[in-house]
């Protein structure tokens, strides 16, 4: 705070007409005889001091009167500067611009003002400065206008001799805004995608020293890419990343017999040609095997392995056919001397002259009931 200043006035001395050894002139205590000296006790609420721009309000009268031999002085308290003949305007006057002059006025200086060049010891990297009457205080800045990512360490007080004045560098600790955000107010965490009934978390809060960041959760991004890690409440991570096609490396490439399937905000690695996923997204599978599951997850692993439909008798080949396992599927081949109706018809139409007595017909996937029951002997 600025140092106090004073103003002195001489009192009118009394004339003594007696001989010097008999003359005893007593000092007059102006401060006691006239309590209005130095404008003590005046309240300037509702007034604007015109000498400063922007105008400063009154009600900063921190003045005292000190009697001196033959005179008196008006002194400002510590934290104020003396202003002589300060011009005020009365905002409450009916005319709206009534002015008057105050001979002695103690003006509080705002030590927290950006242009203040005097003594202000707050460490503004971790604390905030708050101006007070005749002084200032340093606060760790937690709550309301003071919230700047730090709070007072509970272990700091009530140790003797420690106050809120000074840098407070050792008294301030980081605030974990993310942990405190139970109301989910500092980031746009959730997004309800069209057609969904449950909102998806698309933003994550990351605490930093003295602050926090709102970042897109993995698998999402914002239209404005510059906001993806520091957007705050301006960050809306509603765009899904297609990990299967937009990443330089297939995220499922390290898993045997799997294929990447994109989901909202993530991806899955199902077994290749899984009919469930093929039905969800046309064109996802190869189109070769869409009616049977030819792969299965290895127990305790994310890898997939081939299912031997012939061993587990899920192929359902006809009685006069042989089952052959293939990667992800199987093949039913008619035994020698037997053919499917369609093959027999072709034989009769196109190859009767060259028929050697037996033909086989191969079919990928599961034979239909009609085909399975229609195996016809080609032997005569």
mmCIF file of C-alpha atoms in Angstrom:
data_model
loop_
_atom_site.group_PDB
_atom_site.id
_atom_site.type_symbol
_atom_site.label_atom_id
_atom_site.label_comp_id
_atom_site.label_asym_id
_atom_site.label_seq_id
_atom_site.Cartn_x
_atom_site.Cartn_y
_atom_site.Cartn_z
ATOM 1 C CA UNK A 1 0.000 0.000 0.000
ATOM 2 C CA UNK A 2 1.091 3.553 -0.506
ATOM 3 C CA UNK A 3 2.540 5.466 2.390
ATOM 4 C CA UNK A 4 0.414 7.962 4.222
ATOM 5 C CA UNK A 5 0.774 11.669 3.641
ATOM 6 C CA UNK A 6 -0.261 14.703 5.584
ATOM 7 C CA UNK A 7 -1.132 18.363 5.318
ATOM 8 C CA UNK A 8 -0.352 20.958 7.970
ATOM 9 C CA UNK A 9 -2.135 24.144 8.934
ATOM 10 C CA UNK A 10 -1.024 26.908 11.291
ATOM 11 C CA UNK A 11 -3.320 27.920 14.085
ATOM 12 C CA UNK A 12 -3.809 31.646 14.867
ATOM 13 C CA UNK A 13 -1.611 32.476 17.818
ATOM 14 C CA UNK A 14 -2.826 34.624 20.719
ATOM 15 C CA UNK A 15 -0.938 37.888 21.379
ATOM 16 C CA UNK A 16 0.645 38.225 24.789
ATOM 17 C CA UNK A 17 1.037 41.768 26.160
ATOM 18 C CA UNK A 18 2.692 40.818 29.421
ATOM 19 C CA UNK A 19 6.452 40.755 29.967
ATOM 20 C CA UNK A 20 8.055 37.636 28.445
ATOM 21 C CA UNK A 21 8.769 36.074 31.815
ATOM 22 C CA UNK A 22 5.104 36.440 32.696
ATOM 23 C CA UNK A 23 3.620 35.506 29.313
ATOM 24 C CA UNK A 24 2.376 31.884 29.031
ATOM 25 C CA UNK A 25 0.565 31.274 25.683
ATOM 26 C CA UNK A 26 -1.075 27.839 25.522
ATOM 27 C CA UNK A 27 -1.409 25.835 22.325
ATOM 28 C CA UNK A 28 -4.920 25.397 20.974
ATOM 29 C CA UNK A 29 -5.776 21.788 20.123
ATOM 30 C CA UNK A 30 -7.566 22.287 16.836
ATOM 31 C CA UNK A 31 -8.349 18.574 16.525
ATOM 32 C CA UNK A 32 -10.251 18.547 19.830
ATOM 33 C CA UNK A 33 -11.947 21.904 19.503
ATOM 34 C CA UNK A 34 -13.240 21.224 16.003
ATOM 35 C CA UNK A 35 -13.913 17.568 15.188
ATOM 36 C CA UNK A 36 -14.663 18.493 11.581
ATOM 37 C CA UNK A 37 -11.060 19.498 11.019
ATOM 38 C CA UNK A 38 -9.560 17.467 8.116
ATOM 39 C CA UNK A 39 -13.104 16.388 7.199
ATOM 40 C CA UNK A 40 -12.920 13.645 9.813
ATOM 41 C CA UNK A 41 -16.006 11.459 9.912
ATOM 42 C CA UNK A 42 -17.346 12.580 6.545
ATOM 43 C CA UNK A 43 -19.007 9.855 4.497
ATOM 44 C CA UNK A 44 -18.734 10.221 0.758
ATOM 45 C CA UNK A 45 -20.950 7.340 -0.257
ATOM 46 C CA UNK A 46 -22.753 8.083 -3.511
ATOM 47 C CA UNK A 47 -20.110 10.545 -4.653
ATOM 48 C CA UNK A 48 -17.692 10.333 -7.560
ATOM 49 C CA UNK A 49 -14.247 11.819 -7.388
ATOM 50 C CA UNK A 50 -13.836 13.671 -10.674
ATOM 51 C CA UNK A 51 -10.053 13.884 -10.605
ATOM 52 C CA UNK A 52 -9.634 10.254 -11.654
ATOM 53 C CA UNK A 53 -10.628 8.415 -14.783
ATOM 54 C CA UNK A 54 -12.422 6.204 -14.563
ATOM 55 C CA UNK A 55 -14.017 8.074 -11.664
ATOM 56 C CA UNK A 56 -13.429 6.537 -8.254
ATOM 57 C CA UNK A 57 -16.139 6.334 -5.685
ATOM 58 C CA UNK A 58 -15.911 8.057 -2.335
ATOM 59 C CA UNK A 59 -16.320 6.496 1.089
ATOM 60 C CA UNK A 60 -12.535 6.148 1.350
ATOM 61 C CA UNK A 61 -12.156 8.737 4.088
ATOM 62 C CA UNK A 62 -9.434 7.284 6.287
ATOM 63 C CA UNK A 63 -8.043 10.500 7.760
ATOM 64 C CA UNK A 64 -6.855 11.575 11.170
ATOM 65 C CA UNK A 65 -6.069 14.937 12.744
ATOM 66 C CA UNK A 66 -2.829 15.368 14.691
ATOM 67 C CA UNK A 67 -2.322 18.392 16.919
ATOM 68 C CA UNK A 68 1.107 20.041 16.749
ATOM 69 C CA UNK A 69 2.448 22.982 18.767
ATOM 70 C CA UNK A 70 0.840 25.983 17.194
ATOM 71 C CA UNK A 71 -0.727 24.013 14.338
ATOM 72 C CA UNK A 72 -2.227 20.700 13.291
ATOM 73 C CA UNK A 73 -1.818 18.185 10.501
ATOM 74 C CA UNK A 74 -4.190 16.010 8.524
ATOM 75 C CA UNK A 75 -2.787 12.526 7.967
ATOM 76 C CA UNK A 76 -3.975 9.636 5.850
ATOM 77 C CA UNK A 77 -3.918 6.139 7.213
ATOM 78 C CA UNK A 78 -1.510 3.608 5.796
ATOM 79 C CA UNK A 79 -2.779 2.573 2.372
ATOM 80 C CA UNK A 80 -4.186 5.970 1.389
ATOM 81 C CA UNK A 81 -2.884 9.092 -0.316
ATOM 82 C CA UNK A 82 -3.807 12.631 0.599
ATOM 83 C CA UNK A 83 -5.777 14.503 -2.055
ATOM 84 C CA UNK A 84 -6.232 18.262 -1.581
ATOM 85 C CA UNK A 85 -9.310 20.121 -2.774
ATOM 86 C CA UNK A 86 -10.841 17.046 -4.340
ATOM 87 C CA UNK A 87 -13.840 17.811 -6.523
ATOM 88 C CA UNK A 88 -16.829 15.531 -6.117
ATOM 89 C CA UNK A 89 -20.124 15.182 -7.906
ATOM 90 C CA UNK A 90 -23.195 14.148 -5.959
ATOM 91 C CA UNK A 91 -24.942 11.416 -7.934
ATOM 92 C CA UNK A 92 -27.949 11.547 -5.643
ATOM 93 C CA UNK A 93 -28.547 15.295 -6.083
ATOM 94 C CA UNK A 94 -31.767 16.103 -7.974
ATOM 95 C CA UNK A 95 -29.821 17.982 -10.622
ATOM 96 C CA UNK A 96 -27.565 14.968 -11.124
ATOM 97 C CA UNK A 97 -24.381 17.027 -11.397
ATOM 98 C CA UNK A 98 -23.993 19.044 -8.213
ATOM 99 C CA UNK A 99 -20.298 19.419 -7.403
ATOM 100 C CA UNK A 100 -18.397 20.537 -4.324
ATOM 101 C CA UNK A 101 -14.793 20.633 -3.125
ATOM 102 C CA UNK A 102 -13.391 18.648 -0.195
ATOM 103 C CA UNK A 103 -10.181 20.246 1.181
ATOM 104 C CA UNK A 104 -8.744 17.025 2.615
ATOM 105 C CA UNK A 105 -9.524 13.618 1.208
ATOM 106 C CA UNK A 106 -7.728 10.280 1.642
ATOM 107 C CA UNK A 107 -7.983 8.191 -1.469
ATOM 108 C CA UNK A 108 -7.539 4.444 -1.294
ATOM 109 C CA UNK A 109 -5.217 3.132 -3.965
ATOM 110 C CA UNK A 110 -6.135 -0.054 -5.780
ATOM 111 C CA UNK A 111 -2.963 -2.075 -5.363
ATOM 112 C CA UNK A 112 -4.479 -4.788 -7.543
ATOM 113 C CA UNK A 113 -4.971 -2.507 -10.547
ATOM 114 C CA UNK A 114 -2.917 -3.524 -13.612
ATOM 115 C CA UNK A 115 -1.219 -0.110 -13.709
ATOM 116 C CA UNK A 116 -0.268 -0.169 -10.028
ATOM 117 C CA UNK A 117 3.475 0.346 -9.650
ATOM 118 C CA UNK A 118 3.731 0.319 -5.891
ATOM 119 C CA UNK A 119 4.004 -2.462 -3.372
ATOM 120 C CA UNK A 120 1.887 -5.506 -4.256
ATOM 121 C CA UNK A 121 3.301 -8.883 -3.268
ATOM 122 C CA UNK A 122 0.687 -11.340 -4.591
ATOM 123 C CA UNK A 123 2.142 -14.049 -6.783
ATOM 124 C CA UNK A 124 -0.344 -13.710 -9.623
ATOM 125 C CA UNK A 125 0.683 -17.031 -11.151
ATOM 126 C CA UNK A 126 -1.044 -18.927 -8.360
ATOM 127 C CA UNK A 127 -2.930 -16.255 -6.421
ATOM 128 C CA UNK A 128 -5.306 -13.394 -7.107
ATOM 129 C CA UNK A 129 -5.139 -9.899 -5.660
ATOM 130 C CA UNK A 130 -8.189 -8.350 -4.024
ATOM 131 C CA UNK A 131 -8.217 -4.683 -3.139
ATOM 132 C CA UNK A 132 -9.444 -3.731 0.330
ATOM 133 C CA UNK A 133 -9.822 -0.430 2.166
ATOM 134 C CA UNK A 134 -6.282 0.833 2.621
ATOM 135 C CA UNK A 135 -4.671 -2.458 1.693
ATOM 136 C CA UNK A 136 -5.012 -5.631 -0.368
ATOM 137 C CA UNK A 137 -5.208 -9.362 0.130
ATOM 138 C CA UNK A 138 -3.800 -12.311 -1.776
ATOM 139 C CA UNK A 139 -6.148 -15.229 -2.294
ATOM 140 C CA UNK A 140 -5.525 -18.631 -3.778
ATOM 141 C CA UNK A 141 -8.357 -17.816 -6.087
ATOM 142 C CA UNK A 142 -10.819 -20.564 -5.298
ATOM 143 C CA UNK A 143 -14.483 -19.754 -5.812
ATOM 144 C CA UNK A 144 -16.350 -17.114 -7.772
ATOM 145 C CA UNK A 145 -14.186 -14.418 -9.297
ATOM 146 C CA UNK A 146 -11.141 -15.809 -7.527
ATOM 147 C CA UNK A 147 -11.323 -19.245 -9.083
ATOM 148 C CA UNK A 148 -8.078 -19.696 -10.969
ATOM 149 C CA UNK A 149 -7.293 -23.342 -10.340
ATOM 150 C CA UNK A 150 -5.760 -23.101 -6.870
ATOM 151 C CA UNK A 151 -7.101 -23.301 -3.363
ATOM 152 C CA UNK A 152 -5.728 -22.694 0.101
ATOM 153 C CA UNK A 153 -3.991 -25.717 1.538
ATOM 154 C CA UNK A 154 -6.046 -26.780 4.583
ATOM 155 C CA UNK A 155 -2.765 -27.494 6.387
ATOM 156 C CA UNK A 156 -1.701 -23.837 6.101
ATOM 157 C CA UNK A 157 -4.088 -22.427 8.711
ATOM 158 C CA UNK A 158 -4.565 -21.935 11.612
ATOM 159 C CA UNK A 159 -0.779 -21.969 12.130
ATOM 160 C CA UNK A 160 0.283 -18.972 14.136
ATOM 161 C CA UNK A 161 1.506 -15.941 12.256
ATOM 162 C CA UNK A 162 0.254 -16.956 8.833
ATOM 163 C CA UNK A 163 -2.141 -14.563 7.138
ATOM 164 C CA UNK A 164 -3.609 -13.971 3.704
ATOM 165 C CA UNK A 165 -1.087 -11.196 3.047
ATOM 166 C CA UNK A 166 1.929 -11.913 0.887
ATOM 167 C CA UNK A 167 2.759 -14.265 -1.978
ATOM 168 C CA UNK A 168 1.145 -17.378 -0.445
ATOM 169 C CA UNK A 169 3.193 -19.518 -2.827
ATOM 170 C CA UNK A 170 3.471 -22.297 -0.268
ATOM 171 C CA UNK A 171 -0.125 -22.022 0.871
ATOM 172 C CA UNK A 172 -1.850 -22.687 -2.460
ATOM 173 C CA UNK A 173 -2.458 -26.138 -3.914
ATOM 174 C CA UNK A 174 -3.998 -27.229 -7.187
ATOM 175 C CA UNK A 175 -7.756 -27.702 -7.475
ATOM 176 C CA UNK A 176 -8.883 -30.885 -9.233
ATOM 177 C CA UNK A 177 -11.823 -29.355 -11.079
ATOM 178 C CA UNK A 178 -12.614 -32.641 -12.810
ATOM 179 C CA UNK A 179 -13.008 -34.542 -9.554
ATOM 180 C CA UNK A 180 -15.234 -31.801 -8.156
ATOM 181 C CA UNK A 181 -17.495 -31.626 -11.213
ATOM 182 C CA UNK A 182 -20.181 -33.965 -9.911
ATOM 183 C CA UNK A 183 -22.833 -31.907 -11.706
ATOM 184 C CA UNK A 184 -21.036 -32.388 -15.057
ATOM 185 C CA UNK A 185 -21.019 -28.669 -15.801
ATOM 186 C CA UNK A 186 -17.525 -27.740 -16.942
ATOM 187 C CA UNK A 187 -17.389 -29.940 -20.081
ATOM 188 C CA UNK A 188 -19.943 -31.147 -22.642
ATOM 189 C CA UNK A 189 -19.519 -34.734 -21.532
ATOM 190 C CA UNK A 190 -22.510 -36.503 -23.095
ATOM 191 C CA UNK A 191 -24.044 -36.663 -26.548
ATOM 192 C CA UNK A 192 -27.272 -38.384 -27.516
ATOM 193 C CA UNK A 193 -26.759 -39.560 -31.076
ATOM 194 C CA UNK A 194 -29.780 -39.657 -33.393
ATOM 195 C CA UNK A 195 -31.681 -42.889 -32.894
ATOM 196 C CA UNK A 196 -29.967 -43.718 -29.590
ATOM 197 C CA UNK A 197 -31.823 -43.904 -26.297
ATOM 198 C CA UNK A 198 -28.713 -43.680 -24.097
ATOM 199 C CA UNK A 199 -26.261 -40.793 -24.303
ATOM 200 C CA UNK A 200 -22.619 -41.547 -25.020
ATOM 201 C CA UNK A 201 -19.728 -39.890 -23.206
ATOM 202 C CA UNK A 202 -17.819 -38.059 -25.918
ATOM 203 C CA UNK A 203 -15.711 -35.679 -23.791
ATOM 204 C CA UNK A 204 -13.293 -36.339 -20.936
ATOM 205 C CA UNK A 205 -12.092 -33.867 -18.309
ATOM 206 C CA UNK A 206 -8.355 -33.807 -17.640
ATOM 207 C CA UNK A 207 -7.006 -31.956 -14.621
ATOM 208 C CA UNK A 208 -3.909 -29.824 -15.096
ATOM 209 C CA UNK A 209 -1.874 -27.814 -12.607
ATOM 210 C CA UNK A 210 -3.891 -24.693 -11.962
ATOM 211 C CA UNK A 211 -6.565 -25.511 -14.526
ATOM 212 C CA UNK A 212 -8.272 -28.295 -16.502
ATOM 213 C CA UNK A 213 -8.940 -29.307 -20.095
ATOM 214 C CA UNK A 214 -11.931 -30.772 -21.895
ATOM 215 C CA UNK A 215 -10.725 -33.300 -24.457
ATOM 216 C CA UNK A 216 -12.512 -35.466 -26.978
ATOM 217 C CA UNK A 217 -12.786 -39.042 -25.796
ATOM 218 C CA UNK A 218 -10.982 -41.594 -27.907
ATOM 219 C CA UNK A 219 -12.988 -42.262 -31.028
ATOM 220 C CA UNK A 220 -14.560 -38.795 -31.296
ATOM 221 C CA UNK A 221 -13.507 -35.422 -32.624
ATOM 222 C CA UNK A 222 -14.866 -31.907 -32.996
ATOM 223 C CA UNK A 223 -15.585 -30.191 -36.298
ATOM 224 C CA UNK A 224 -13.104 -27.520 -35.233
ATOM 225 C CA UNK A 225 -9.986 -29.651 -34.857
ATOM 226 C CA UNK A 226 -8.125 -26.873 -33.002
ATOM 227 C CA UNK A 227 -10.491 -27.358 -30.059
ATOM 228 C CA UNK A 228 -10.025 -31.104 -29.716
ATOM 229 C CA UNK A 229 -7.843 -30.871 -26.595
ATOM 230 C CA UNK A 230 -8.594 -27.479 -25.044
ATOM 231 C CA UNK A 231 -12.104 -26.572 -26.083
ATOM 232 C CA UNK A 232 -13.803 -26.236 -22.709
ATOM 233 C CA UNK A 233 -17.538 -25.684 -23.075
ATOM 234 C CA UNK A 234 -16.979 -24.799 -26.738
ATOM 235 C CA UNK A 235 -15.940 -28.382 -27.437
ATOM 236 C CA UNK A 236 -18.618 -30.640 -28.941
ATOM 237 C CA UNK A 237 -17.103 -34.017 -29.839
ATOM 238 C CA UNK A 238 -20.024 -35.336 -31.858
ATOM 239 C CA UNK A 239 -18.173 -36.627 -34.907
ATOM 240 C CA UNK A 240 -17.294 -40.310 -34.852
ATOM 241 C CA UNK A 241 -13.902 -41.456 -36.009
ATOM 242 C CA UNK A 242 -14.047 -44.503 -38.283
ATOM 243 C CA UNK A 243 -11.119 -46.363 -36.785
ATOM 244 C CA UNK A 244 -11.439 -49.111 -39.393
ATOM 245 C CA UNK A 245 -10.826 -46.861 -42.418
ATOM 246 C CA UNK A 246 -9.312 -43.618 -41.124
ATOM 247 C CA UNK A 247 -6.378 -44.982 -39.186
ATOM 248 C CA UNK A 248 -3.135 -45.834 -40.996
ATOM 249 C CA UNK A 249 -2.983 -49.229 -39.282
ATOM 250 C CA UNK A 250 -5.886 -51.673 -39.030
ATOM 251 C CA UNK A 251 -6.715 -51.774 -35.291
ATOM 252 C CA UNK A 252 -7.766 -55.411 -35.675
ATOM 253 C CA UNK A 253 -4.844 -56.406 -37.857
ATOM 254 C CA UNK A 254 -2.997 -58.097 -35.015
ATOM 255 C CA UNK A 255 -5.895 -60.447 -34.309
ATOM 256 C CA UNK A 256 -6.169 -63.613 -36.367
ATOM 257 C CA UNK A 257 -9.240 -64.089 -38.563
ATOM 258 C CA UNK A 258 -10.997 -60.883 -37.443
ATOM 259 C CA UNK A 259 -12.327 -57.860 -39.280
ATOM 260 C CA UNK A 260 -12.704 -54.312 -37.952
ATOM 261 C CA UNK A 261 -16.283 -53.130 -37.408
ATOM 262 C CA UNK A 262 -16.777 -49.420 -36.676
ATOM 263 C CA UNK A 263 -19.152 -48.360 -33.883
ATOM 264 C CA UNK A 264 -20.129 -44.919 -32.562
ATOM 265 C CA UNK A 265 -17.028 -43.749 -30.764
ATOM 266 C CA UNK A 266 -15.172 -47.029 -30.953
ATOM 267 C CA UNK A 267 -14.753 -50.249 -32.931
ATOM 268 C CA UNK A 268 -15.005 -54.011 -32.517
ATOM 269 C CA UNK A 269 -13.029 -56.905 -33.896
ATOM 270 C CA UNK A 270 -15.545 -59.681 -34.620
ATOM 271 C CA UNK A 271 -14.663 -62.840 -36.508
ATOM 272 C CA UNK A 272 -14.606 -62.374 -40.254
ATOM 273 C CA UNK A 273 -17.916 -62.855 -42.076
ATOM 274 C CA UNK A 274 -19.878 -62.949 -38.822
ATOM 275 C CA UNK A 275 -23.482 -63.002 -40.088
ATOM 276 C CA UNK A 276 -24.645 -60.790 -37.205
ATOM 277 C CA UNK A 277 -22.386 -57.905 -38.274
ATOM 278 C CA UNK A 278 -22.975 -58.592 -41.960
ATOM 279 C CA UNK A 279 -26.686 -58.068 -41.337
ATOM 280 C CA UNK A 280 -26.045 -54.815 -39.427
ATOM 281 C CA UNK A 281 -23.920 -53.288 -42.164
ATOM 282 C CA UNK A 282 -24.460 -54.461 -45.750
ATOM 283 C CA UNK A 283 -21.189 -54.969 -47.534
ATOM 284 C CA UNK A 284 -19.171 -55.432 -44.350
ATOM 285 C CA UNK A 285 -18.613 -59.162 -44.918
ATOM 286 C CA UNK A 286 -17.216 -60.860 -47.982
ATOM 287 C CA UNK A 287 -20.648 -62.052 -49.027
ATOM 288 C CA UNK A 288 -19.454 -65.640 -49.322
ATOM 289 C CA UNK A 289 -20.743 -66.949 -46.011
ATOM 290 C CA UNK A 290 -23.683 -65.100 -44.590
ATOM 291 C CA UNK A 291 -25.916 -67.928 -43.375
ATOM 292 C CA UNK A 292 -23.582 -69.752 -41.044
ATOM 293 C CA UNK A 293 -20.895 -68.854 -38.557
ATOM 294 C CA UNK A 294 -17.624 -70.312 -39.741
ATOM 295 C CA UNK A 295 -15.348 -68.740 -37.104
ATOM 296 C CA UNK A 296 -15.350 -68.602 -33.337
ATOM 297 C CA UNK A 297 -13.428 -66.706 -30.688
ATOM 298 C CA UNK A 298 -10.551 -68.564 -29.115
ATOM 299 C CA UNK A 299 -11.471 -69.001 -25.430
ATOM 300 C CA UNK A 300 -9.745 -66.347 -23.334
ATOM 301 C CA UNK A 301 -8.526 -64.496 -26.417
ATOM 302 C CA UNK A 302 -9.645 -61.937 -29.001
ATOM 303 C CA UNK A 303 -8.354 -64.092 -31.849
ATOM 304 C CA UNK A 304 -10.714 -66.144 -34.011
ATOM 305 C CA UNK A 305 -10.298 -69.704 -35.224
ATOM 306 C CA UNK A 306 -12.034 -71.789 -37.853
ATOM 307 C CA UNK A 307 -15.011 -73.954 -36.887
ATOM 308 C CA UNK A 308 -14.831 -77.477 -38.306
ATOM 309 C CA UNK A 309 -18.461 -77.893 -39.240
ATOM 310 C CA UNK A 310 -17.813 -81.421 -40.421
ATOM 311 C CA UNK A 311 -16.555 -82.570 -36.997
ATOM 312 C CA UNK A 312 -19.414 -81.016 -35.061
ATOM 313 C CA UNK A 313 -21.928 -82.140 -37.717
ATOM 314 C CA UNK A 314 -23.353 -78.667 -38.174
ATOM 315 C CA UNK A 315 -22.837 -78.786 -41.938
ATOM 316 C CA UNK A 316 -25.908 -80.996 -42.437
ATOM 317 C CA UNK A 317 -24.619 -82.463 -45.692
ATOM 318 C CA UNK A 318 -26.852 -84.995 -47.433
ATOM 319 C CA UNK A 319 -26.502 -88.682 -46.656
ATOM 320 C CA UNK A 320 -24.880 -89.390 -50.014
ATOM 321 C CA UNK A 321 -22.472 -86.452 -49.763
ATOM 322 C CA UNK A 322 -19.057 -85.904 -48.184
ATOM 323 C CA UNK A 323 -18.361 -82.930 -45.934
ATOM 324 C CA UNK A 324 -15.116 -81.036 -46.458
ATOM 325 C CA UNK A 325 -14.053 -78.314 -44.010
ATOM 326 C CA UNK A 326 -12.768 -75.038 -45.471
ATOM 327 C CA UNK A 327 -11.469 -71.863 -43.757
ATOM 328 C CA UNK A 328 -14.559 -70.244 -42.279
ATOM 329 C CA UNK A 329 -16.993 -72.611 -43.963
ATOM 330 C CA UNK A 330 -17.394 -76.126 -45.433
ATOM 331 C CA UNK A 331 -18.200 -77.879 -48.699
ATOM 332 C CA UNK A 332 -20.644 -80.699 -49.354
ATOM 333 C CA UNK A 333 -19.611 -82.885 -52.325
ATOM 334 C CA UNK A 334 -21.824 -85.592 -53.742
ATOM 335 C CA UNK A 335 -20.333 -89.047 -53.533
ATOM 336 C CA UNK A 336 -19.300 -90.859 -56.701
ATOM 337 C CA UNK A 337 -22.369 -91.885 -58.674
ATOM 338 C CA UNK A 338 -24.572 -89.173 -57.186
ATOM 339 C CA UNK A 339 -25.361 -85.617 -58.190
ATOM 340 C CA UNK A 340 -27.727 -82.878 -57.203
ATOM 341 C CA UNK A 341 -30.830 -82.437 -59.350
ATOM 342 C CA UNK A 342 -29.392 -79.353 -61.009
ATOM 343 C CA UNK A 343 -26.176 -81.155 -61.893
ATOM 344 C CA UNK A 344 -28.067 -84.173 -63.220
ATOM 345 C CA UNK A 345 -30.119 -81.907 -65.455
ATOM 346 C CA UNK A 346 -26.992 -80.337 -66.876
ATOM 347 C CA UNK A 347 -25.546 -83.760 -67.493
ATOM 348 C CA UNK A 348 -28.605 -84.839 -69.395
ATOM 349 C CA UNK A 349 -28.683 -81.673 -71.496
ATOM 350 C CA UNK A 350 -25.030 -81.066 -72.200
ATOM 351 C CA UNK A 351 -22.784 -83.989 -71.375
ATOM 352 C CA UNK A 352 -24.706 -87.178 -71.903
ATOM 353 C CA UNK A 353 -22.425 -88.295 -74.677
ATOM 354 C CA UNK A 354 -19.339 -87.817 -72.553
ATOM 355 C CA UNK A 355 -20.735 -88.932 -69.219
ATOM 356 C CA UNK A 356 -18.305 -91.254 -67.475
ATOM 357 C CA UNK A 357 -20.699 -92.683 -64.937
ATOM 358 C CA UNK A 358 -20.161 -90.366 -61.938
ATOM 359 C CA UNK A 359 -20.160 -86.634 -61.199
ATOM 360 C CA UNK A 360 -19.768 -84.614 -58.017
ATOM 361 C CA UNK A 361 -21.282 -81.243 -57.200
ATOM 362 C CA UNK A 362 -19.676 -78.775 -54.790
ATOM 363 C CA UNK A 363 -21.559 -76.115 -52.843
ATOM 364 C CA UNK A 364 -20.168 -73.610 -50.390
ATOM 365 C CA UNK A 365 -22.160 -73.118 -47.260
ATOM 366 C CA UNK A 366 -25.121 -75.033 -45.943
ATOM 367 C CA UNK A 367 -27.161 -77.112 -48.391
ATOM 368 C CA UNK A 368 -30.810 -76.249 -48.400
ATOM 369 C CA UNK A 369 -33.314 -78.878 -47.337
ATOM 370 C CA UNK A 370 -34.464 -79.208 -50.924
ATOM 371 C CA UNK A 371 -30.955 -79.857 -52.165
ATOM 372 C CA UNK A 372 -30.115 -82.172 -49.294
ATOM 373 C CA UNK A 373 -33.181 -84.258 -49.960
ATOM 374 C CA UNK A 374 -32.809 -84.228 -53.694
ATOM 375 C CA UNK A 375 -29.580 -86.125 -54.216
ATOM 376 C CA UNK A 376 -30.239 -88.353 -57.213
ATOM 377 C CA UNK A 377 -28.249 -91.346 -58.332
ATOM 378 C CA UNK A 378 -26.659 -90.966 -61.761
ATOM 379 C CA UNK A 379 -25.832 -94.662 -62.063
ATOM 380 C CA UNK A 380 -28.007 -96.840 -64.367
#
